[in-house]
Coordinates of C-alpha atoms in Angstrom, one line a residue:
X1 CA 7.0 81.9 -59.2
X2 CA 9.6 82.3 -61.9
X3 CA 11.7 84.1 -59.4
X4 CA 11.8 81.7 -56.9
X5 CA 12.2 78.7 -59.0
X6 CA 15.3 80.7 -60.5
X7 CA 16.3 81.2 -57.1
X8 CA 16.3 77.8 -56.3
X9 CA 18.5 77.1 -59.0
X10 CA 20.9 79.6 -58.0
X11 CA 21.2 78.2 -54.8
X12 CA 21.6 74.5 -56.5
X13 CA 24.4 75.7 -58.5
X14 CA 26.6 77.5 -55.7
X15 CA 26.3 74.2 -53.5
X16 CA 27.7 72.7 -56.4
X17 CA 30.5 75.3 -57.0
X18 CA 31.3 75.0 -53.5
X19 CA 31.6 71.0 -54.0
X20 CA 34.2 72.0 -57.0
X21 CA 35.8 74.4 -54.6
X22 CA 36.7 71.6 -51.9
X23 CA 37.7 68.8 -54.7
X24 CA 40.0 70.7 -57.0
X25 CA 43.3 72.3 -56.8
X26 CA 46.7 71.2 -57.0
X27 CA 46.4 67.6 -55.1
X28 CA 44.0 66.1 -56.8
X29 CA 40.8 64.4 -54.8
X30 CA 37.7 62.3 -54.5
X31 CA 34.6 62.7 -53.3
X32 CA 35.0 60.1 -50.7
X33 CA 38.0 61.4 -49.8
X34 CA 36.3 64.9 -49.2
X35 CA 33.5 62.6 -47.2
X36 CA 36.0 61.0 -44.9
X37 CA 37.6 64.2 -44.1
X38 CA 34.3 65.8 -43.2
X39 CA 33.0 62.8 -41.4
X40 CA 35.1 60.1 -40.4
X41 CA 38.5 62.7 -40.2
X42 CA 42.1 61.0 -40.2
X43 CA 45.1 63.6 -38.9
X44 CA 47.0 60.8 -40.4
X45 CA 45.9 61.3 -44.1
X46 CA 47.8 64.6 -46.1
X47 CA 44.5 64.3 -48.5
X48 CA 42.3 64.6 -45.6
X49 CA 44.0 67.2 -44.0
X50 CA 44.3 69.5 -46.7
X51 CA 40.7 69.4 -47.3
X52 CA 39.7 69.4 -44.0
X53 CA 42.5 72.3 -42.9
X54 CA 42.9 74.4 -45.4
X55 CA 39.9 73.5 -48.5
X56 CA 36.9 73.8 -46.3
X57 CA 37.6 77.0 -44.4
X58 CA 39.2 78.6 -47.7
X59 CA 35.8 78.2 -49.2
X60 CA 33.9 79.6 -46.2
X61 CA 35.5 82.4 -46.2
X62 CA 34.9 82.5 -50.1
X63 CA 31.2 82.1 -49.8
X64 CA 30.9 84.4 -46.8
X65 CA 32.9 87.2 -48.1
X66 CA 31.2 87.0 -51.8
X67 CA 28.0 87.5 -50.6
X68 CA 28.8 90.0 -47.9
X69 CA 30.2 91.9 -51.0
X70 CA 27.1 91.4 -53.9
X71 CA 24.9 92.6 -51.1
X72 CA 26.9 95.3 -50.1
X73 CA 27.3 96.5 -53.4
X74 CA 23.6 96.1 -54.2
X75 CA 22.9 98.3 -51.4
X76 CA 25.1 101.2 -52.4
X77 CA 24.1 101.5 -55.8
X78 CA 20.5 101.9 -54.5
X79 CA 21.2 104.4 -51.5
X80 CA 23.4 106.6 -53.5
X81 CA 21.4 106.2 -56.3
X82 CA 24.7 105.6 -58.1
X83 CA 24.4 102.0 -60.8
X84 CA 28.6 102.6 -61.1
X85 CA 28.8 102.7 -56.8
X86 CA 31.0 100.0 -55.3
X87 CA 33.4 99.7 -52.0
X88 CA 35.6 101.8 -53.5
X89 CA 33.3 104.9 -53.4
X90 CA 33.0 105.1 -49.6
X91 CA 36.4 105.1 -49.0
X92 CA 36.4 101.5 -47.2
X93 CA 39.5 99.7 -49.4
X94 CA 41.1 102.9 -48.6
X95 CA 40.4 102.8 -45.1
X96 CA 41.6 99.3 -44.7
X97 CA 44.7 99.4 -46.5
X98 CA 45.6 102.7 -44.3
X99 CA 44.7 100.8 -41.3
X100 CA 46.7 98.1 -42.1
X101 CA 50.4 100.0 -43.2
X102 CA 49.7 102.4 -40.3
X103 CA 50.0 99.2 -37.7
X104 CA 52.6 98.0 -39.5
X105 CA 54.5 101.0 -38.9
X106 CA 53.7 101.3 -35.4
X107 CA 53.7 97.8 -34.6
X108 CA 55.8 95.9 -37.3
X109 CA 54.8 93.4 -39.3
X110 CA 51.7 91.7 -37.9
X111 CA 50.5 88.1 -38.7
X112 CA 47.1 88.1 -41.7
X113 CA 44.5 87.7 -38.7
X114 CA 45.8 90.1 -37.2
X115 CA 45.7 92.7 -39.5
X116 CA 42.1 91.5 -40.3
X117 CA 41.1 93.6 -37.1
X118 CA 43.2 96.9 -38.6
X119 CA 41.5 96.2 -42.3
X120 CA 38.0 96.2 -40.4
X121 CA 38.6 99.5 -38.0
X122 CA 39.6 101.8 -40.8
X123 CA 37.1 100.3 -43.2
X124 CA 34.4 101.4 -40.8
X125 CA 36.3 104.5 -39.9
X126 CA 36.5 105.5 -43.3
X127 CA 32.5 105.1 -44.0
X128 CA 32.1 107.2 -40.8
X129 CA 34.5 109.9 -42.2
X130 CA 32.7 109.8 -45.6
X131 CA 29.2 109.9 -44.2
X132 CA 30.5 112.3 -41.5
X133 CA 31.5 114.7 -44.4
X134 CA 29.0 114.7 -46.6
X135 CA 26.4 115.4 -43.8
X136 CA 27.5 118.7 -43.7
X137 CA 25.1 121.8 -45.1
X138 CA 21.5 121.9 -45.4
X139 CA 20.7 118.8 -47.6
X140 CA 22.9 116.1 -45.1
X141 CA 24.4 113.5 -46.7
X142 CA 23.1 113.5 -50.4
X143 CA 23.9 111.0 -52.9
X144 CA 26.0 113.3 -55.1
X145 CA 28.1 114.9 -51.5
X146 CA 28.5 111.1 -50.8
X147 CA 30.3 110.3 -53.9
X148 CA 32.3 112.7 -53.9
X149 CA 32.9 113.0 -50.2
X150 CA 34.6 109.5 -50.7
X151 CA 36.6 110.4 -53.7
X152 CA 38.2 112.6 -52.1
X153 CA 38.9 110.8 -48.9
X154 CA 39.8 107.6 -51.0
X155 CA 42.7 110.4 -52.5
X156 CA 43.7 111.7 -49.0
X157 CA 44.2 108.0 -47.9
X158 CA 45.7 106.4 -50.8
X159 CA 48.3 109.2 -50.4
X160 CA 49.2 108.2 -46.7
X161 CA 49.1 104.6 -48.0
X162 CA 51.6 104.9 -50.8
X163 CA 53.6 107.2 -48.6
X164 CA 54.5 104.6 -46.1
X165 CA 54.3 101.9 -48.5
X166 CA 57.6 103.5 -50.0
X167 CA 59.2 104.1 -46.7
X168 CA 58.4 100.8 -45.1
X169 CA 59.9 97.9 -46.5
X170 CA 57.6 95.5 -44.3
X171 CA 54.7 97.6 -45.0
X172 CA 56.0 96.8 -48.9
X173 CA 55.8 93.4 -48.4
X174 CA 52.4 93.0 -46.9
X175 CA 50.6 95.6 -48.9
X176 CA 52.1 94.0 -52.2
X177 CA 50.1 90.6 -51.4
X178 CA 47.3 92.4 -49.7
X179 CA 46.1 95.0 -52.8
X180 CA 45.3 92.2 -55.4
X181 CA 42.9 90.3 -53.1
X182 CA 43.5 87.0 -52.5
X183 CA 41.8 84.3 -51.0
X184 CA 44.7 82.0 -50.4
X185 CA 45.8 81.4 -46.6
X186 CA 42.4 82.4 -45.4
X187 CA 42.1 79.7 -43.1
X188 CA 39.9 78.9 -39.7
X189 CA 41.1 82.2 -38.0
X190 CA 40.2 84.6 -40.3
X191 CA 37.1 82.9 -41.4
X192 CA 35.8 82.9 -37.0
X193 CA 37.0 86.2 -36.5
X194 CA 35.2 87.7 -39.5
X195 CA 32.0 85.3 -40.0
X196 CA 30.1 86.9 -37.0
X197 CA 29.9 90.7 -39.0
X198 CA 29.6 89.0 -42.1
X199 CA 26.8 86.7 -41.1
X200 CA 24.6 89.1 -39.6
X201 CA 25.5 92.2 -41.8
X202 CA 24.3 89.4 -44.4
X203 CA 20.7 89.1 -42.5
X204 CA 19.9 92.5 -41.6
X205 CA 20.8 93.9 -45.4
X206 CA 18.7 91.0 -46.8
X207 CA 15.2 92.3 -44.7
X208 CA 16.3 96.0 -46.4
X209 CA 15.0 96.1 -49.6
X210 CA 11.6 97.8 -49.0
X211 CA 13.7 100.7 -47.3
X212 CA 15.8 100.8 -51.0
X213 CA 12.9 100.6 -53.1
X214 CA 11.8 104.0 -51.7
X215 CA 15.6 105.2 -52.0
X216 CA 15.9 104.4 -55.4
X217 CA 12.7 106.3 -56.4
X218 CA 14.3 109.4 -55.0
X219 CA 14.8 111.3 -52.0
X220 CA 11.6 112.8 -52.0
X221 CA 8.9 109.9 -52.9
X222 CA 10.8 108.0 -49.8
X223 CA 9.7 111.3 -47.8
X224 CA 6.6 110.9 -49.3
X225 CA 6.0 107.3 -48.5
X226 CA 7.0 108.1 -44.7
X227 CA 10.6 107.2 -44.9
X228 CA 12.9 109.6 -42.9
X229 CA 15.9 109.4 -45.6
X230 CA 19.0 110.6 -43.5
X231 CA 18.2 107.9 -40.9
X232 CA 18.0 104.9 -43.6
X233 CA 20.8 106.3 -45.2
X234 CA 23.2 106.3 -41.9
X235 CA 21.7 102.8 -41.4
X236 CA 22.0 101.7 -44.4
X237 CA 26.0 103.0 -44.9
X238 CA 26.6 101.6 -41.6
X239 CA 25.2 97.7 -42.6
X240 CA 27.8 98.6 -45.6
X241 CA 30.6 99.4 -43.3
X242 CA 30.0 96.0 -41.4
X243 CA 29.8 93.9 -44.5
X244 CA 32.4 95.5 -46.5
X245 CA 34.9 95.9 -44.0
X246 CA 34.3 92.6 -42.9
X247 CA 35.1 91.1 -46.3
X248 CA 38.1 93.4 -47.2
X249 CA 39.7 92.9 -44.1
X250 CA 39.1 89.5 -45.2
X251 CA 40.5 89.2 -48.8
X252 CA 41.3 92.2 -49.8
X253 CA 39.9 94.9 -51.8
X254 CA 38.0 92.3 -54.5
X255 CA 36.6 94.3 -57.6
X256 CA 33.9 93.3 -59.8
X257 CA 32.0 91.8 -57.3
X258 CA 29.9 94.5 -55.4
X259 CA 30.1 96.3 -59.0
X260 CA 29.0 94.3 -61.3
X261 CA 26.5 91.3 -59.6
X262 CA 23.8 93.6 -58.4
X263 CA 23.6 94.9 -62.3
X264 CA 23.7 91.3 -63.2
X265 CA 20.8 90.5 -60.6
X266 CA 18.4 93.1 -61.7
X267 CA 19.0 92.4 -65.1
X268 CA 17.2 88.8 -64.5
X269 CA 14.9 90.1 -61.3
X270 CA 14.2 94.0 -62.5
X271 CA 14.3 96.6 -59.7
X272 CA 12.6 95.5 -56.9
X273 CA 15.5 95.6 -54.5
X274 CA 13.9 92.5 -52.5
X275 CA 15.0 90.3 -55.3
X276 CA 17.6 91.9 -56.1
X277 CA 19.4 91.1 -52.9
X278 CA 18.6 87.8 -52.6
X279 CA 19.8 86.8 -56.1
X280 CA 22.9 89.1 -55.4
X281 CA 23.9 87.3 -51.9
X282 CA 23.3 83.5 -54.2
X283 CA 25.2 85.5 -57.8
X284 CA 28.2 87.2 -55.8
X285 CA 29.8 84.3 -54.3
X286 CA 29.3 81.6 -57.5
X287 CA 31.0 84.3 -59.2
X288 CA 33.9 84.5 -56.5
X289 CA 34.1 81.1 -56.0
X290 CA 34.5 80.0 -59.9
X291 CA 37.2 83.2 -60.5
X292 CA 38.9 81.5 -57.0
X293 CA 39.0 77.8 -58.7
X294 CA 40.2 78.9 -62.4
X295 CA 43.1 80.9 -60.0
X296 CA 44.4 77.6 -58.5
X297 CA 44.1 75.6 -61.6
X298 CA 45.4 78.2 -64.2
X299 CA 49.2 78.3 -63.1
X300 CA 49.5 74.8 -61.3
X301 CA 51.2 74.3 -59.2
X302 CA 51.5 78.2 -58.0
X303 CA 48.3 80.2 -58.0
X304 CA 46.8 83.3 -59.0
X305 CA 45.0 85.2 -56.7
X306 CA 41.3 85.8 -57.4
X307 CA 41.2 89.6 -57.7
X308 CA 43.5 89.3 -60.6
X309 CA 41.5 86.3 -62.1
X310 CA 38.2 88.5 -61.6
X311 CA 40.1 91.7 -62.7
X312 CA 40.7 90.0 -65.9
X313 CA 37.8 88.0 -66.8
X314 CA 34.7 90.0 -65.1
X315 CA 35.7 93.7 -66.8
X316 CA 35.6 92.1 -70.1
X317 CA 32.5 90.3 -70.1
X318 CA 30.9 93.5 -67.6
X319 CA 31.5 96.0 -70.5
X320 CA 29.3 93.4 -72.9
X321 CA 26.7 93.4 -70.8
X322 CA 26.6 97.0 -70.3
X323 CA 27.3 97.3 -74.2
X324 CA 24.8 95.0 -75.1
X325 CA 22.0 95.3 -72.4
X326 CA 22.0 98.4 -70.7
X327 CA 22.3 97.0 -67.3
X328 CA 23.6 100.4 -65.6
X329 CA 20.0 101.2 -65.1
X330 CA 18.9 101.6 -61.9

């Protein structure tokens, strides 16, 4: 009962932190003005249109992408049985910034939809190479081959990142905005091309917590309890791929997020991965949404982008947690 209750409130406070999302930045609005635009809509009215145009799908996209990452995240650090696991371990910011500076040097400099599609393949292919890798040998794809079956992909690629980076000057350019994660110019066609994955990556990893419980008791008590472990694993790294590819292809490589949030969650819930998803899909984007607000309003009228915000705020307060309440326990 407590849960759900707290729940509930969770839920109460992101509608409001999406309502402070859509009012504030550097015009000032109303709520009426914000009411109009949504109901009674005036192309007419700058106000309108900026809320309408640019506020509204800019949050979307926020909200969407925050919770594809807290669930991903929560999901990772159960399947790999790793409480430090994030995107970063399988490869998938890697992938996506290879993706992207590879297209750029085939193709030249593409518009930021575009290279949403590139972000998302070499996400994906880069879960597919990691899992692919570690699956080799007797034991498949343990938690430990995982790990570092992604470090040292996430090496190889950075490598053939950088390289290009430094040879391509519009590579430069786009990789130099790109790497911070940012949330600004996220408009309508990035949030419709990437909302599909992220919506129903968002459902299917939401009805998987009973398959993590058994993960995170270990390999063999999920034998034990009838689980066949490589197959969850593979479905359960694929769901990742989907979400986090999604939502880096999306904004960027965010950090903190899919780090820190699931700790957060089971810190209120405990470890039953059931709760800990739902109050990691509510937690994640609250969290991204608030770091996104304090960016716009922090350097008025210019903007920091929210991965810095997040960068600079989250580690901080994440190592006092962890100092304080030994949250890295799975």
């Amino acid at each position: 009962m407590r849960r759900s209750l707290g729940l509930l409130a969770l839920v109460g406070l992101l509608a409001a932190v999406c309502v402070v999302s859509i009012l504030l930045g550097t015009r000032g609005v109303g709520l009426e003005t914000i009411w109009k635009a949504l109901t009674d809509f005036d192309p007419g009215s700058t106000s309108e249109t900026v809320i309408r145009e640019m506020r509204v799908p800019r949050t979307l996209v926020g909200l969407s992408a925050g919770m594809a990452l807290g669930l991903a995240g929560a999901i990772l650090q159960a399947a790999t049985r790793n409480p430090l696991a994030d995107p970063g371990i399988l490869g998938i910011n890697g992938g996506a910034a290879a993706a992207i500076v590879v297209a750029i040097m085939l193709l030249g400099r593409q518009s930021l939809t575009t290279n949403v599609w590139f972000g998302f393949a070499g996400a994906a292919l880069a879960v597919v190479a990691v899992y692919s890798v570690a699956s080799l040998g007797r034991e498949g794809a343990t938690p430990v081959k995982l790990a570092l079956a992604g470090a040292a992909i996430s090496a190889g690629l950075y490598a053939v990142t950088t390289a290009i980076v430094m040879s391509n000057v519009d590579a430069f350019e786009e990789m130099r905005h790109w790497q911070v994660g940012s949330l600004a110019g996220r408009y309508y066609p990035v949030l419709w091309q990437t909302l599909p994955f992220l919506v129903l990556g968002s459902v299917a990893a939401l009805l998987s917590g009973r398959a993590l419980n058994g993960l995170a008791l270990g390999d063999e008590v999920a034998t034990s309890l009838g689980q066949n472990v490589r197959r969850t694993r593979l479905l359960l790294f694929a769901l990742v791929a989907i979400l986090c590819g999604a939502a880096v292809a999306a904004c960027g490589p965010i950090v903190f997020l899919g780090l820190a949030v699931p700790q957060l969650a089971r810190a209120v819930v405990g470890t039953d991965y059931r709760w800990v998803l739902a109050y990691s899909a509510v937690m994640a984007p609250i969290v991204f949404l608030v770091a996104d607000v304090i960016g716009r309003l922090a350097v008025s009228p210019g903007e920091l982008q929210v991965g810095v915000v997040l960068g600079a705020l989250g580690a901080p307060v994440f190592v006092l947690l962890v100092r304080y309440r030994n949250l890295a326990t799975l």
